Protein backbone atom coordinates (compact mmCIF):
# COMPACT_ATOMS: atom_id res chain seq x y z
CA UNK A 1 0.00 0.00 0.00
CA UNK A 2 1.37 3.40 -0.96
CA UNK A 3 1.51 6.42 1.35
CA UNK A 4 -1.21 8.13 -0.74
CA UNK A 5 -3.69 5.32 -0.26
CA UNK A 6 -6.15 5.39 2.69
CA UNK A 7 -7.25 2.23 4.39
CA UNK A 8 -11.05 1.93 4.19
CA UNK A 9 -12.75 0.80 7.43
CA UNK A 10 -15.95 -1.16 6.80
CA UNK A 11 -19.09 0.66 8.11
CA UNK A 12 -20.58 -0.86 11.25
CA UNK A 13 -24.21 -1.98 10.93
CA UNK A 14 -26.13 -2.63 14.21
CA UNK A 15 -28.02 -5.90 14.27
CA UNK A 16 -31.81 -5.79 14.21
CA UNK A 17 -33.28 -5.93 17.77
CA UNK A 18 -34.77 -9.25 18.68
CA UNK A 19 -38.21 -9.13 20.29
CA UNK A 20 -38.23 -11.14 23.52
CA UNK A 21 -40.50 -14.16 23.37
CA UNK A 22 -42.30 -14.83 26.63
CA UNK A 23 -42.72 -18.39 27.66
CA UNK A 24 -46.35 -19.52 27.41
CA UNK A 25 -45.99 -21.12 30.83
CA UNK A 26 -44.60 -17.93 32.36
CA UNK A 27 -47.42 -15.91 30.82
CA UNK A 28 -50.05 -18.21 32.27
CA UNK A 29 -48.44 -18.01 35.70
CA UNK A 30 -48.41 -14.20 35.58
CA UNK A 31 -52.07 -14.08 34.59
CA UNK A 32 -53.01 -16.52 37.35
CA UNK A 33 -51.07 -14.51 39.89
CA UNK A 34 -52.87 -11.33 38.82
CA UNK A 35 -56.27 -12.96 39.24
CA UNK A 36 -55.37 -14.34 42.65
CA UNK A 37 -53.95 -10.97 43.71
CA UNK A 38 -57.14 -9.18 42.65
CA UNK A 39 -59.29 -11.65 44.55
CA UNK A 40 -57.19 -11.23 47.69
CA UNK A 41 -57.45 -7.45 47.38
CA UNK A 42 -61.25 -7.60 47.08
CA UNK A 43 -61.50 -9.87 50.11
CA UNK A 44 -59.19 -7.61 52.09
CA UNK A 45 -61.19 -4.48 51.22
CA UNK A 46 -64.40 -6.27 52.05
CA UNK A 47 -63.02 -7.25 55.42
CA UNK A 48 -62.10 -3.63 56.08
CA UNK A 49 -65.59 -2.45 55.26
CA UNK A 50 -64.75 -1.03 51.84
CA UNK A 51 -66.42 -3.70 49.74
CA UNK A 52 -69.24 -2.96 47.38
CA UNK A 53 -71.65 -4.47 49.85
CA UNK A 54 -70.32 -2.52 52.84
CA UNK A 55 -73.17 -1.38 55.07
CA UNK A 56 -73.20 1.77 57.17
CA UNK A 57 -76.07 0.60 59.36
CA UNK A 58 -75.16 1.66 62.90
CA UNK A 59 -74.29 -1.12 65.36
CA UNK A 60 -76.36 -1.48 68.55
CA UNK A 61 -76.28 1.75 70.59
CA UNK A 62 -74.48 3.41 67.66
CA UNK A 63 -71.05 2.11 68.64
CA UNK A 64 -68.17 4.41 69.66
CA UNK A 65 -67.72 7.83 68.03
CA UNK A 66 -67.56 9.14 65.41
CA UNK A 67 -71.10 8.26 64.36
CA UNK A 68 -72.05 8.18 60.68
CA UNK A 69 -75.56 8.67 59.37
CA UNK A 70 -77.24 5.31 58.69
CA UNK A 71 -77.28 4.05 55.12
CA UNK A 72 -80.95 3.08 55.47
CA UNK A 73 -82.65 5.83 57.48
CA UNK A 74 -86.25 4.67 57.01
CA UNK A 75 -86.59 2.27 59.97
CA UNK A 76 -84.96 4.75 62.33
CA UNK A 77 -87.13 7.65 61.15
CA UNK A 78 -90.20 5.53 61.84
CA UNK A 79 -88.77 4.53 65.23
CA UNK A 80 -88.48 8.24 66.04
CA UNK A 81 -92.20 8.66 65.36
CA UNK A 82 -91.56 10.61 62.17
CA UNK A 83 -92.11 10.07 58.45
CA UNK A 84 -90.55 11.07 55.15
CA UNK A 85 -91.98 13.74 52.90
CA UNK A 86 -91.23 17.04 51.18
CA UNK A 87 -89.90 19.93 53.23
CA UNK A 88 -92.56 21.15 55.64
CA UNK A 89 -93.68 24.75 55.24
CA UNK A 90 -95.81 25.35 58.34
CA UNK A 91 -92.80 25.97 60.61
CA UNK A 92 -89.07 26.21 59.96
CA UNK A 93 -86.49 26.81 62.68
CA UNK A 94 -83.14 25.49 63.91
CA UNK A 95 -81.41 24.29 67.07
CA UNK A 96 -77.71 23.55 67.46
CA UNK A 97 -75.94 20.54 69.00
CA UNK A 98 -72.34 20.18 70.17
CA UNK A 99 -70.94 16.83 71.31
CA UNK A 100 -67.65 16.52 73.21
CA UNK A 101 -65.95 13.26 74.16
CA UNK A 102 -62.93 13.46 76.45
CA UNK A 103 -62.55 17.14 75.65
CA UNK A 104 -62.62 16.71 71.86
CA UNK A 105 -65.51 17.69 69.56
CA UNK A 106 -67.38 14.95 67.74
CA UNK A 107 -69.10 15.90 64.49
CA UNK A 108 -72.84 15.54 64.18
CA UNK A 109 -73.40 13.53 61.01
CA UNK A 110 -74.80 15.15 57.88
CA UNK A 111 -78.06 13.95 56.30
CA UNK A 112 -79.59 12.45 59.44
CA UNK A 113 -83.27 11.90 58.69
CA UNK A 114 -82.86 12.30 54.92
CA UNK A 115 -83.55 9.53 52.40
CA UNK A 116 -80.50 9.45 50.06
CA UNK A 117 -82.58 7.97 47.24
CA UNK A 118 -85.62 10.21 47.08
CA UNK A 119 -84.05 13.09 49.08
CA UNK A 120 -87.27 13.28 51.08
CA UNK A 121 -86.75 14.21 54.71
CA UNK A 122 -88.22 13.86 58.15
CA UNK A 123 -89.39 16.97 59.97
CA UNK A 124 -86.22 16.79 62.11
CA UNK A 125 -82.97 16.36 60.17
CA UNK A 126 -79.46 17.64 59.44
CA UNK A 127 -77.88 18.77 56.19
CA UNK A 128 -74.21 19.11 57.14
CA UNK A 129 -71.79 18.44 59.99
CA UNK A 130 -72.09 21.81 61.74
CA UNK A 131 -74.49 20.41 64.32
CA UNK A 132 -77.42 22.49 63.08
CA UNK A 133 -80.67 20.58 63.57
CA UNK A 134 -83.34 21.59 61.08
CA UNK A 135 -86.99 21.48 62.08
CA UNK A 136 -89.09 21.84 58.95
CA UNK A 137 -92.60 20.68 59.62
CA UNK A 138 -96.00 20.78 57.94
CA UNK A 139 -97.74 20.72 61.34
CA UNK A 140 -97.57 24.02 63.18
CA UNK A 141 -97.04 23.82 66.94
CA UNK A 142 -95.73 20.22 66.86
CA UNK A 143 -93.18 19.36 69.56
CA UNK A 144 -89.90 17.68 68.62
CA UNK A 145 -87.12 16.48 70.92
CA UNK A 146 -83.39 15.90 70.88
CA UNK A 147 -84.07 12.21 71.40
CA UNK A 148 -85.75 12.01 68.00
CA UNK A 149 -82.66 13.19 66.13
CA UNK A 150 -80.56 10.66 68.06
CA UNK A 151 -83.03 7.88 67.26
CA UNK A 152 -82.81 8.80 63.57
CA UNK A 153 -79.02 8.86 63.95
CA UNK A 154 -79.02 5.36 65.44
CA UNK A 155 -77.15 6.57 68.54
CA UNK A 156 -78.42 5.79 72.04
CA UNK A 157 -78.93 8.83 74.26
CA UNK A 158 -80.10 8.97 77.85
CA UNK A 159 -79.04 10.53 81.14
CA UNK A 160 -75.96 8.29 81.49
CA UNK A 161 -75.12 7.11 77.98
CA UNK A 162 -74.32 8.36 74.49
CA UNK A 163 -73.61 5.67 71.91
CA UNK A 164 -71.66 2.97 73.72
CA UNK A 165 -70.10 5.51 76.08
CA UNK A 166 -71.54 5.09 79.57
CA UNK A 167 -71.06 7.12 82.73
CA UNK A 168 -68.87 5.45 85.36
CA UNK A 169 -65.23 4.97 86.36
CA UNK A 170 -64.85 8.71 86.89
CA UNK A 171 -66.55 9.73 83.65
CA UNK A 172 -69.89 11.51 83.36
CA UNK A 173 -72.33 12.65 80.69
CA UNK A 174 -73.31 16.26 81.30
CA UNK A 175 -75.89 18.30 79.40
CA UNK A 176 -75.82 22.07 78.89
CA UNK A 177 -78.59 24.15 77.36
CA UNK A 178 -77.68 27.73 76.46
CA UNK A 179 -74.67 27.38 78.75
CA UNK A 180 -76.65 26.18 81.76
CA UNK A 181 -76.18 22.71 83.19
CA UNK A 182 -79.30 20.60 82.85
CA UNK A 183 -80.17 17.56 84.97
CA UNK A 184 -82.25 14.67 83.72
CA UNK A 185 -82.54 12.90 80.38
CA UNK A 186 -81.17 15.01 77.48
CA UNK A 187 -83.30 13.03 75.05
CA UNK A 188 -86.33 14.83 76.47
CA UNK A 189 -85.06 18.31 75.53
CA UNK A 190 -87.63 20.07 73.36
CA UNK A 191 -86.04 21.64 70.28
CA UNK A 192 -86.66 25.38 69.96
CA UNK A 193 -85.42 28.18 67.68
CA UNK A 194 -81.69 28.90 68.21
CA UNK A 195 -81.39 26.56 71.18
CA UNK A 196 -77.76 25.69 71.95
CA UNK A 197 -77.27 22.18 73.34
CA UNK A 198 -73.96 20.66 74.43
CA UNK A 199 -73.41 17.05 75.48
CA UNK A 200 -70.11 16.55 77.32
CA UNK A 201 -68.79 13.07 78.08
CA UNK A 202 -65.61 12.39 80.04
CA UNK A 203 -63.93 13.25 83.31
CA UNK A 204 -65.29 16.52 84.71
CA UNK A 205 -62.84 19.40 84.45
CA UNK A 206 -63.26 22.99 85.53
CA UNK A 207 -61.06 24.19 82.66
CA UNK A 208 -63.56 23.13 79.97
CA UNK A 209 -66.69 25.16 79.36
CA UNK A 210 -68.93 24.31 76.39
CA UNK A 211 -70.24 27.20 74.27
CA UNK A 212 -73.39 28.89 75.52
CA UNK A 213 -74.40 30.23 72.10
CA UNK A 214 -74.00 29.41 68.42
CA UNK A 215 -73.75 31.82 65.51
CA UNK A 216 -76.36 30.68 63.05
CA UNK A 217 -76.38 31.78 59.43
CA UNK A 218 -78.56 34.82 58.67
CA UNK A 219 -81.23 32.62 57.06
CA UNK A 220 -81.29 30.21 60.00
Coordinates of N, CA and C in Angstrom, one line a residue:
X1 N 0.9 -1.2 0.0 CA 0.0 0.0 0.0 C 0.9 1.2 0.0
X2 N 0.5 2.2 -0.9 CA 1.4 3.4 -1.0 C 1.0 4.4 0.1
X3 N 1.8 5.4 0.3 CA 1.5 6.4 1.3 C 0.3 7.2 1.0
X4 N 0.0 7.3 -0.3 CA -1.2 8.1 -0.7 C -2.5 7.4 -0.6
X5 N -2.5 6.1 -0.4 CA -3.7 5.3 -0.3 C -4.2 5.3 1.2
X6 N -5.5 5.4 1.3 CA -6.1 5.4 2.7 C -6.9 4.1 2.9
X7 N -6.6 3.5 4.1 CA -7.2 2.2 4.4 C -8.7 2.5 4.7
X8 N -9.6 1.8 4.0 CA -11.1 1.9 4.2 C -11.5 1.0 5.3
X9 N -12.2 1.6 6.3 CA -12.8 0.8 7.4 C -14.2 0.5 7.1
X10 N -14.6 -0.8 7.1 CA -16.0 -1.2 6.8 C -16.9 -0.5 7.8
X11 N -18.1 0.0 7.3 CA -19.1 0.7 8.1 C -19.8 -0.4 9.0
X12 N -20.0 0.0 10.3 CA -20.6 -0.9 11.2 C -22.1 -0.8 11.1
X13 N -22.7 -1.9 11.0 CA -24.2 -2.0 10.9 C -24.7 -2.7 12.2
X14 N -25.6 -2.0 13.0 CA -26.1 -2.6 14.2 C -27.1 -3.7 13.8
X15 N -27.1 -4.8 14.6 CA -28.0 -5.9 14.3 C -29.4 -5.5 14.6
X16 N -30.4 -6.1 13.9 CA -31.8 -5.8 14.2 C -32.2 -6.3 15.6
X17 N -32.9 -5.5 16.4 CA -33.3 -5.9 17.8 C -34.2 -7.1 17.7
X18 N -34.0 -8.0 18.6 CA -34.8 -9.3 18.7 C -35.8 -9.1 19.7
X19 N -37.1 -9.2 19.3 CA -38.2 -9.1 20.3 C -38.2 -10.3 21.3
X20 N -38.3 -10.0 22.6 CA -38.2 -11.1 23.5 C -39.5 -12.0 23.4
X21 N -39.4 -13.2 23.5 CA -40.5 -14.2 23.4 C -40.8 -14.7 24.8
X22 N -42.0 -14.4 25.3 CA -42.3 -14.8 26.6 C -42.8 -16.3 26.6
X23 N -42.3 -17.0 27.6 CA -42.7 -18.4 27.7 C -44.2 -18.5 27.9
X24 N -44.9 -19.4 27.2 CA -46.3 -19.5 27.4 C -46.6 -19.9 28.9
X25 N -45.8 -20.7 29.4 CA -46.0 -21.1 30.8 C -45.9 -19.9 31.7
X26 N -44.8 -19.1 31.5 CA -44.6 -17.9 32.4 C -45.8 -17.0 32.2
X27 N -46.3 -16.8 31.0 CA -47.4 -15.9 30.8 C -48.6 -16.4 31.6
X28 N -48.9 -17.7 31.6 CA -50.1 -18.2 32.3 C -49.9 -18.0 33.8
X29 N -48.7 -18.2 34.3 CA -48.4 -18.0 35.7 C -48.7 -16.6 36.1
X30 N -48.2 -15.6 35.3 CA -48.4 -14.2 35.6 C -49.9 -13.9 35.6
X31 N -50.7 -14.4 34.6 CA -52.1 -14.1 34.6 C -52.8 -14.7 35.8
X32 N -52.4 -15.9 36.2 CA -53.0 -16.5 37.4 C -52.7 -15.7 38.6
X33 N -51.5 -15.3 38.7 CA -51.1 -14.5 39.9 C -51.9 -13.2 40.0
X34 N -52.1 -12.6 38.8 CA -52.9 -11.3 38.8 C -54.3 -11.6 39.3
X35 N -54.9 -12.6 38.8 CA -56.3 -13.0 39.2 C -56.3 -13.2 40.7
X36 N -55.4 -14.0 41.2 CA -55.4 -14.3 42.7 C -55.1 -13.1 43.5
X37 N -54.2 -12.2 43.0 CA -53.9 -11.0 43.7 C -55.2 -10.1 43.8
X38 N -55.9 -10.0 42.7 CA -57.1 -9.2 42.7 C -58.2 -9.7 43.6
X39 N -58.3 -11.0 43.7 CA -59.3 -11.7 44.6 C -58.9 -11.4 46.0
X40 N -57.6 -11.5 46.3 CA -57.2 -11.2 47.7 C -57.5 -9.8 48.1
X41 N -57.2 -8.9 47.1 CA -57.5 -7.4 47.4 C -58.9 -7.2 47.7
X42 N -59.8 -7.8 46.9 CA -61.2 -7.6 47.1 C -61.7 -8.1 48.4
X43 N -61.2 -9.3 48.8 CA -61.5 -9.9 50.1 C -61.0 -9.0 51.2
X44 N -59.8 -8.5 51.0 CA -59.2 -7.6 52.1 C -60.0 -6.3 52.3
X45 N -60.4 -5.7 51.1 CA -61.2 -4.5 51.2 C -62.5 -4.8 51.8
X46 N -63.1 -5.9 51.5 CA -64.4 -6.3 52.0 C -64.3 -6.4 53.5
X47 N -63.2 -7.1 54.0 CA -63.0 -7.3 55.4 C -62.8 -5.9 56.2
X48 N -62.3 -4.9 55.5 CA -62.1 -3.6 56.1 C -63.3 -2.7 56.0
X49 N -64.4 -3.2 55.4 CA -65.6 -2.5 55.3 C -65.7 -1.6 54.0
X50 N -64.8 -1.8 53.0 CA -64.8 -1.0 51.8 C -65.3 -1.8 50.6
X51 N -65.9 -2.9 50.8 CA -66.4 -3.7 49.7 C -67.7 -3.0 49.2
X52 N -68.1 -3.5 48.0 CA -69.2 -3.0 47.4 C -70.5 -3.2 48.2
X53 N -70.5 -4.2 49.0 CA -71.7 -4.5 49.9 C -71.5 -3.9 51.3
X54 N -70.5 -3.1 51.5 CA -70.3 -2.5 52.8 C -71.6 -1.8 53.3
X55 N -72.0 -2.0 54.5 CA -73.2 -1.4 55.1 C -72.8 -0.4 56.2
X56 N -73.4 0.8 56.1 CA -73.2 1.8 57.2 C -74.3 1.8 58.2
X57 N -75.1 0.7 58.3 CA -76.1 0.6 59.4 C -75.4 0.6 60.7
X58 N -75.8 1.5 61.6 CA -75.2 1.7 62.9 C -75.3 0.4 63.7
X59 N -74.2 0.0 64.5 CA -74.3 -1.1 65.4 C -75.2 -0.8 66.5
X60 N -75.5 -1.8 67.4 CA -76.4 -1.5 68.5 C -75.8 -0.3 69.4
X61 N -76.6 0.6 69.8 CA -76.3 1.8 70.6 C -75.5 2.8 69.8
X62 N -75.2 2.5 68.5 CA -74.5 3.4 67.7 C -73.0 3.2 67.6
X63 N -72.5 2.4 68.6 CA -71.0 2.1 68.6 C -70.3 3.3 69.2
X64 N -69.0 3.3 69.2 CA -68.2 4.4 69.7 C -68.1 5.5 68.6
X65 N -67.8 6.7 69.0 CA -67.7 7.8 68.0 C -66.5 7.7 67.2
X66 N -66.5 8.3 66.0 CA -67.6 9.1 65.4 C -68.7 8.3 64.9
X67 N -69.9 8.9 64.8 CA -71.1 8.3 64.4 C -71.5 8.7 63.0
X68 N -71.6 7.8 62.0 CA -72.1 8.2 60.7 C -73.6 8.1 60.6
X69 N -74.1 8.8 59.6 CA -75.6 8.7 59.4 C -75.8 7.3 58.8
X70 N -77.0 6.7 59.2 CA -77.2 5.3 58.7 C -77.5 5.3 57.2
X71 N -77.1 4.2 56.6 CA -77.3 4.1 55.1 C -78.8 3.9 54.8
X72 N -79.5 3.3 55.7 CA -81.0 3.1 55.5 C -81.7 3.8 56.6
X73 N -82.1 5.0 56.4 CA -82.6 5.8 57.5 C -84.1 5.5 57.8
X74 N -84.8 4.8 56.9 CA -86.3 4.7 57.0 C -86.7 4.0 58.3
X75 N -86.1 2.9 58.7 CA -86.6 2.3 60.0 C -86.4 3.2 61.2
X76 N -85.3 3.9 61.2 CA -85.0 4.8 62.3 C -85.9 6.0 62.4
X77 N -86.2 6.5 61.2 CA -87.1 7.7 61.1 C -88.5 7.2 61.7
X78 N -88.9 6.0 61.3 CA -90.2 5.5 61.8 C -90.1 5.3 63.3
X79 N -89.0 4.8 63.8 CA -88.8 4.5 65.2 C -88.8 5.8 66.0
X80 N -88.5 6.9 65.4 CA -88.5 8.2 66.0 C -89.9 8.9 66.0
X81 N -90.8 8.1 65.4 CA -92.2 8.7 65.4 C -92.4 9.7 64.3
X82 N -91.5 9.6 63.3 CA -91.6 10.6 62.2 C -91.8 9.9 60.8
X83 N -91.9 10.6 59.8 CA -92.1 10.1 58.5 C -91.4 10.9 57.4
X84 N -91.2 10.4 56.2 CA -90.5 11.1 55.2 C -91.6 11.9 54.3
X85 N -91.1 12.9 53.8 CA -92.0 13.7 52.9 C -91.2 14.9 52.4
X86 N -91.9 15.8 51.6 CA -91.2 17.0 51.2 C -91.0 18.0 52.4
X87 N -90.2 19.0 52.2 CA -89.9 19.9 53.2 C -91.2 20.6 53.7
X88 N -91.4 20.5 55.1 CA -92.6 21.2 55.6 C -92.5 22.7 55.6
X89 N -93.6 23.3 55.4 CA -93.7 24.7 55.2 C -94.4 25.5 56.4
X90 N -95.0 24.7 57.3 CA -95.8 25.3 58.3 C -94.9 26.0 59.3
X91 N -93.8 25.4 59.7 CA -92.8 26.0 60.6 C -91.4 25.6 60.2
X92 N -90.5 26.5 60.4 CA -89.1 26.2 60.0 C -88.2 27.0 60.9
X93 N -87.4 26.2 61.7 CA -86.5 26.8 62.7 C -85.3 25.8 62.9
X94 N -84.4 26.3 63.7 CA -83.1 25.5 63.9 C -82.7 25.5 65.4
X95 N -82.1 24.4 65.8 CA -81.4 24.3 67.1 C -80.0 23.9 66.7
X96 N -79.1 23.9 67.7 CA -77.7 23.6 67.5 C -77.2 22.6 68.5
X97 N -76.5 21.6 68.1 CA -75.9 20.5 69.0 C -74.4 20.4 68.9
X98 N -73.8 20.5 70.1 CA -72.3 20.2 70.2 C -72.2 18.9 71.0
X99 N -71.3 18.0 70.6 CA -70.9 16.8 71.3 C -69.4 16.8 71.6
X100 N -69.1 16.6 72.8 CA -67.7 16.5 73.2 C -67.4 15.2 73.9
X101 N -66.4 14.5 73.5 CA -66.0 13.3 74.2 C -64.5 13.4 74.6
X102 N -64.3 13.3 75.9 CA -62.9 13.5 76.5 C -62.3 14.8 76.0
X103 N -63.1 15.8 76.0 CA -62.5 17.1 75.7 C -62.4 17.4 74.2
X104 N -62.8 16.5 73.3 CA -62.6 16.7 71.9 C -64.0 16.7 71.2
X105 N -64.2 17.6 70.2 CA -65.5 17.7 69.6 C -65.7 16.5 68.7
X106 N -67.0 16.0 68.6 CA -67.4 14.9 67.7 C -68.4 15.5 66.8
X107 N -68.2 15.3 65.5 CA -69.1 15.9 64.5 C -70.5 15.2 64.5
X108 N -71.5 16.1 64.4 CA -72.8 15.5 64.2 C -73.0 15.2 62.7
X109 N -73.4 14.0 62.4 CA -73.4 13.5 61.0 C -74.3 14.4 60.1
X110 N -73.9 14.5 58.9 CA -74.8 15.1 57.9 C -75.9 14.2 57.4
X111 N -77.0 14.7 57.0 CA -78.1 13.9 56.3 C -78.7 13.0 57.2
X112 N -78.8 13.2 58.5 CA -79.6 12.4 59.4 C -81.1 12.7 59.1
X113 N -81.8 11.7 59.0 CA -83.3 11.9 58.7 C -83.6 12.3 57.3
X114 N -82.6 12.0 56.3 CA -82.9 12.3 54.9 C -82.7 11.0 54.1
X115 N -83.6 10.7 53.2 CA -83.5 9.5 52.4 C -82.6 9.8 51.2
X116 N -81.5 9.1 51.1 CA -80.5 9.4 50.1 C -81.0 9.2 48.7
X117 N -82.0 8.3 48.6 CA -82.6 8.0 47.2 C -83.5 9.0 46.7
X118 N -84.6 9.3 47.5 CA -85.6 10.2 47.1 C -85.3 11.6 47.5
X119 N -84.4 11.8 48.5 CA -84.0 13.1 49.1 C -85.2 13.7 49.9
X120 N -86.2 12.8 50.2 CA -87.3 13.3 51.1 C -86.7 13.3 52.5
X121 N -87.3 14.0 53.4 CA -86.7 14.2 54.7 C -87.8 14.1 55.8
X122 N -87.4 13.8 57.0 CA -88.2 13.9 58.1 C -88.3 15.3 58.6
X123 N -89.2 15.6 59.5 CA -89.4 17.0 60.0 C -88.2 17.4 60.7
X124 N -87.4 16.5 61.4 CA -86.2 16.8 62.1 C -85.1 16.1 61.4
X125 N -84.1 16.9 61.0 CA -83.0 16.4 60.2 C -81.8 17.3 60.2
X126 N -80.7 16.8 59.6 CA -79.5 17.6 59.4 C -79.1 17.6 58.0
X127 N -78.4 18.7 57.6 CA -77.9 18.8 56.2 C -76.4 18.7 56.1
X128 N -75.7 19.1 57.2 CA -74.2 19.1 57.1 C -73.7 18.7 58.5
X129 N -72.4 18.9 58.7 CA -71.8 18.4 60.0 C -71.6 19.6 61.0
X130 N -72.3 20.7 60.8 CA -72.1 21.8 61.7 C -72.8 21.6 63.1
X131 N -73.7 20.6 63.1 CA -74.5 20.4 64.3 C -75.8 21.1 64.3
X132 N -76.1 21.8 63.2 CA -77.4 22.5 63.1 C -78.5 21.5 62.8
X133 N -79.5 21.5 63.7 CA -80.7 20.6 63.6 C -81.8 21.4 62.9
X134 N -82.3 20.9 61.8 CA -83.3 21.6 61.1 C -84.7 21.0 61.5
X135 N -85.6 21.9 61.8 CA -87.0 21.5 62.1 C -87.8 22.1 61.0
X136 N -88.3 21.3 60.1 CA -89.1 21.8 58.9 C -90.3 21.0 58.9
X137 N -91.4 21.5 59.4 CA -92.6 20.7 59.6 C -93.8 21.2 58.9
X138 N -94.7 20.4 58.5 CA -96.0 20.8 57.9 C -97.1 20.8 59.0
X139 N -96.7 20.7 60.3 CA -97.7 20.7 61.3 C -97.3 21.8 62.3
X140 N -98.0 22.9 62.3 CA -97.6 24.0 63.2 C -97.9 23.7 64.6
X141 N -96.9 24.0 65.5 CA -97.0 23.8 66.9 C -96.6 22.4 67.4
X142 N -96.2 21.6 66.5 CA -95.7 20.2 66.9 C -94.5 20.3 67.7
X143 N -94.4 19.4 68.7 CA -93.2 19.4 69.6 C -92.2 18.3 69.1
X144 N -90.9 18.6 69.0 CA -89.9 17.7 68.6 C -88.8 17.7 69.7
X145 N -88.1 16.6 69.9 CA -87.1 16.5 70.9 C -85.8 16.1 70.4
X146 N -84.8 16.3 71.2 CA -83.4 15.9 70.9 C -83.3 14.4 70.7
X147 N -84.1 13.7 71.5 CA -84.1 12.2 71.4 C -84.5 11.7 70.0
X148 N -85.3 12.5 69.3 CA -85.7 12.0 68.0 C -84.6 12.1 67.0
X149 N -83.8 13.1 67.1 CA -82.7 13.2 66.1 C -81.7 12.1 66.4
X150 N -81.5 11.7 67.7 CA -80.6 10.7 68.1 C -81.1 9.3 67.6
X151 N -82.4 9.1 67.7 CA -83.0 7.9 67.3 C -82.8 7.7 65.8
X152 N -83.0 8.8 65.0 CA -82.8 8.8 63.6 C -81.3 8.5 63.3
X153 N -80.5 9.0 64.1 CA -79.0 8.9 63.9 C -78.6 7.4 64.2
X154 N -79.4 6.7 65.0 CA -79.0 5.4 65.4 C -78.1 5.3 66.6
X155 N -78.1 6.4 67.4 CA -77.1 6.6 68.5 C -78.0 6.7 69.8
X156 N -77.7 5.8 70.8 CA -78.4 5.8 72.0 C -78.1 7.1 72.8
X157 N -79.1 7.7 73.4 CA -78.9 8.8 74.3 C -79.9 8.8 75.4
X158 N -79.3 8.8 76.6 CA -80.1 9.0 77.8 C -79.3 9.7 78.9
X159 N -79.7 9.7 80.1 CA -79.0 10.5 81.1 C -77.6 10.1 81.4
X160 N -77.3 8.8 81.1 CA -76.0 8.3 81.5 C -75.2 7.7 80.3
X161 N -75.7 7.8 79.1 CA -75.1 7.1 78.0 C -75.3 7.9 76.7
X162 N -74.3 7.9 75.9 CA -74.3 8.4 74.5 C -73.5 7.4 73.6
X163 N -74.2 6.8 72.7 CA -73.6 5.7 71.9 C -73.3 4.5 72.9
X164 N -72.1 4.0 72.8 CA -71.7 3.0 73.7 C -70.9 3.6 74.9
X165 N -70.8 4.9 75.0 CA -70.1 5.5 76.1 C -71.0 5.7 77.3
X166 N -70.7 5.1 78.4 CA -71.5 5.1 79.6 C -70.8 5.8 80.7
X167 N -71.6 6.5 81.5 CA -71.1 7.1 82.7 C -70.6 6.1 83.7
X168 N -69.5 6.4 84.4 CA -68.9 5.5 85.4 C -67.4 5.5 85.3
X169 N -66.7 5.0 86.3 CA -65.2 5.0 86.4 C -64.7 6.4 86.2
X170 N -65.3 7.3 86.9 CA -64.8 8.7 86.9 C -65.3 9.6 85.7
X171 N -66.1 9.0 84.8 CA -66.6 9.7 83.7 C -68.1 10.0 83.8
X172 N -68.5 11.1 83.3 CA -69.9 11.5 83.4 C -70.4 12.0 82.0
X173 N -71.7 12.0 81.9 CA -72.3 12.6 80.7 C -73.1 13.8 81.2
X174 N -72.7 15.0 80.8 CA -73.3 16.3 81.3 C -74.0 17.0 80.1
X175 N -75.1 17.6 80.4 CA -75.9 18.3 79.4 C -75.9 19.8 79.8
X176 N -75.7 20.6 78.7 CA -75.8 22.1 78.9 C -76.8 22.6 77.8
X177 N -77.7 23.5 78.3 CA -78.6 24.1 77.4 C -78.4 25.6 77.5
X178 N -78.0 26.3 76.4 CA -77.7 27.7 76.5 C -76.7 28.1 77.6
X179 N -75.7 27.2 77.8 CA -74.7 27.4 78.8 C -75.0 27.0 80.2
X180 N -76.2 26.6 80.4 CA -76.7 26.2 81.8 C -76.7 24.7 81.9
X181 N -76.2 24.1 83.0 CA -76.2 22.7 83.2 C -77.6 22.2 83.4
X182 N -77.9 21.1 82.8 CA -79.3 20.6 82.8 C -79.3 19.2 83.4
X183 N -80.1 18.9 84.4 CA -80.2 17.6 85.0 C -81.3 16.8 84.2
X184 N -81.2 15.5 84.3 CA -82.2 14.7 83.7 C -81.8 14.1 82.4
X185 N -82.8 13.6 81.6 CA -82.5 12.9 80.4 C -82.4 13.9 79.2
X186 N -81.3 14.0 78.6 CA -81.2 15.0 77.5 C -82.1 14.7 76.3
X187 N -82.4 13.4 76.2 CA -83.3 13.0 75.1 C -84.7 13.7 75.1
X188 N -85.0 14.2 76.3 CA -86.3 14.8 76.5 C -86.3 16.3 76.2
X189 N -85.1 16.9 75.8 CA -85.1 18.3 75.5 C -85.9 18.6 74.3
X190 N -86.8 19.6 74.5 CA -87.6 20.1 73.4 C -86.8 21.1 72.5
X191 N -86.8 20.8 71.2 CA -86.0 21.6 70.3 C -86.8 22.9 70.0
X192 N -86.1 24.1 70.1 CA -86.7 25.4 70.0 C -85.7 26.2 69.1
X193 N -86.2 27.3 68.5 CA -85.4 28.2 67.7 C -84.2 28.7 68.4
X194 N -83.0 28.4 67.8 CA -81.7 28.9 68.2 C -81.3 28.4 69.6
X195 N -81.8 27.2 69.9 CA -81.4 26.6 71.2 C -80.0 26.0 71.0
X196 N -79.1 26.2 72.0 CA -77.8 25.7 72.0 C -77.6 24.6 73.0
X197 N -77.4 23.4 72.5 CA -77.3 22.2 73.3 C -75.8 21.6 73.3
X198 N -75.3 21.3 74.4 CA -74.0 20.7 74.4 C -74.0 19.4 75.3
X199 N -73.5 18.3 74.7 CA -73.4 17.1 75.5 C -71.9 16.8 75.7
X200 N -71.5 16.7 77.0 CA -70.1 16.6 77.3 C -69.9 15.3 78.1
X201 N -69.1 14.4 77.5 CA -68.8 13.1 78.1 C -67.3 13.0 78.4
X202 N -67.0 12.5 79.6 CA -65.6 12.4 80.0 C -65.4 12.7 81.5
X203 N -64.2 12.9 81.9 CA -63.9 13.2 83.3 C -64.2 14.7 83.5
X204 N -65.0 15.1 84.5 CA -65.3 16.5 84.7 C -64.0 17.3 84.9
X205 N -64.0 18.5 84.3 CA -62.8 19.4 84.4 C -63.3 20.8 84.4
X206 N -62.8 21.6 85.4 CA -63.3 23.0 85.5 C -62.7 23.9 84.4
X207 N -61.7 23.4 83.7 CA -61.1 24.2 82.7 C -61.9 24.2 81.4
X208 N -62.8 23.2 81.2 CA -63.6 23.1 80.0 C -65.0 23.7 80.2
X209 N -65.3 24.6 79.3 CA -66.7 25.2 79.4 C -67.3 25.1 77.9
X210 N -68.4 24.4 77.7 CA -68.9 24.3 76.4 C -69.5 25.7 76.0
X211 N -69.7 25.9 74.7 CA -70.2 27.2 74.3 C -71.7 27.4 74.7
X212 N -72.0 28.6 75.1 CA -73.4 28.9 75.5 C -74.3 29.4 74.4
X213 N -73.7 29.7 73.3 CA -74.4 30.2 72.1 C -73.8 29.7 70.8
X214 N -74.5 29.8 69.7 CA -74.0 29.4 68.4 C -74.4 30.5 67.4
X215 N -73.5 30.8 66.5 CA -73.7 31.8 65.5 C -74.4 31.2 64.3
X216 N -75.7 31.2 64.2 CA -76.4 30.7 63.1 C -76.2 31.6 61.8
X217 N -76.4 31.0 60.7 CA -76.4 31.8 59.4 C -77.6 32.7 59.4
X218 N -77.5 33.8 58.7 CA -78.6 34.8 58.7 C -79.9 34.2 58.3
X219 N -79.9 33.2 57.5 CA -81.2 32.6 57.1 C -81.7 31.5 57.9
X220 N -80.9 31.3 59.1 CA -81.3 30.2 60.0 C -81.9 30.8 61.3

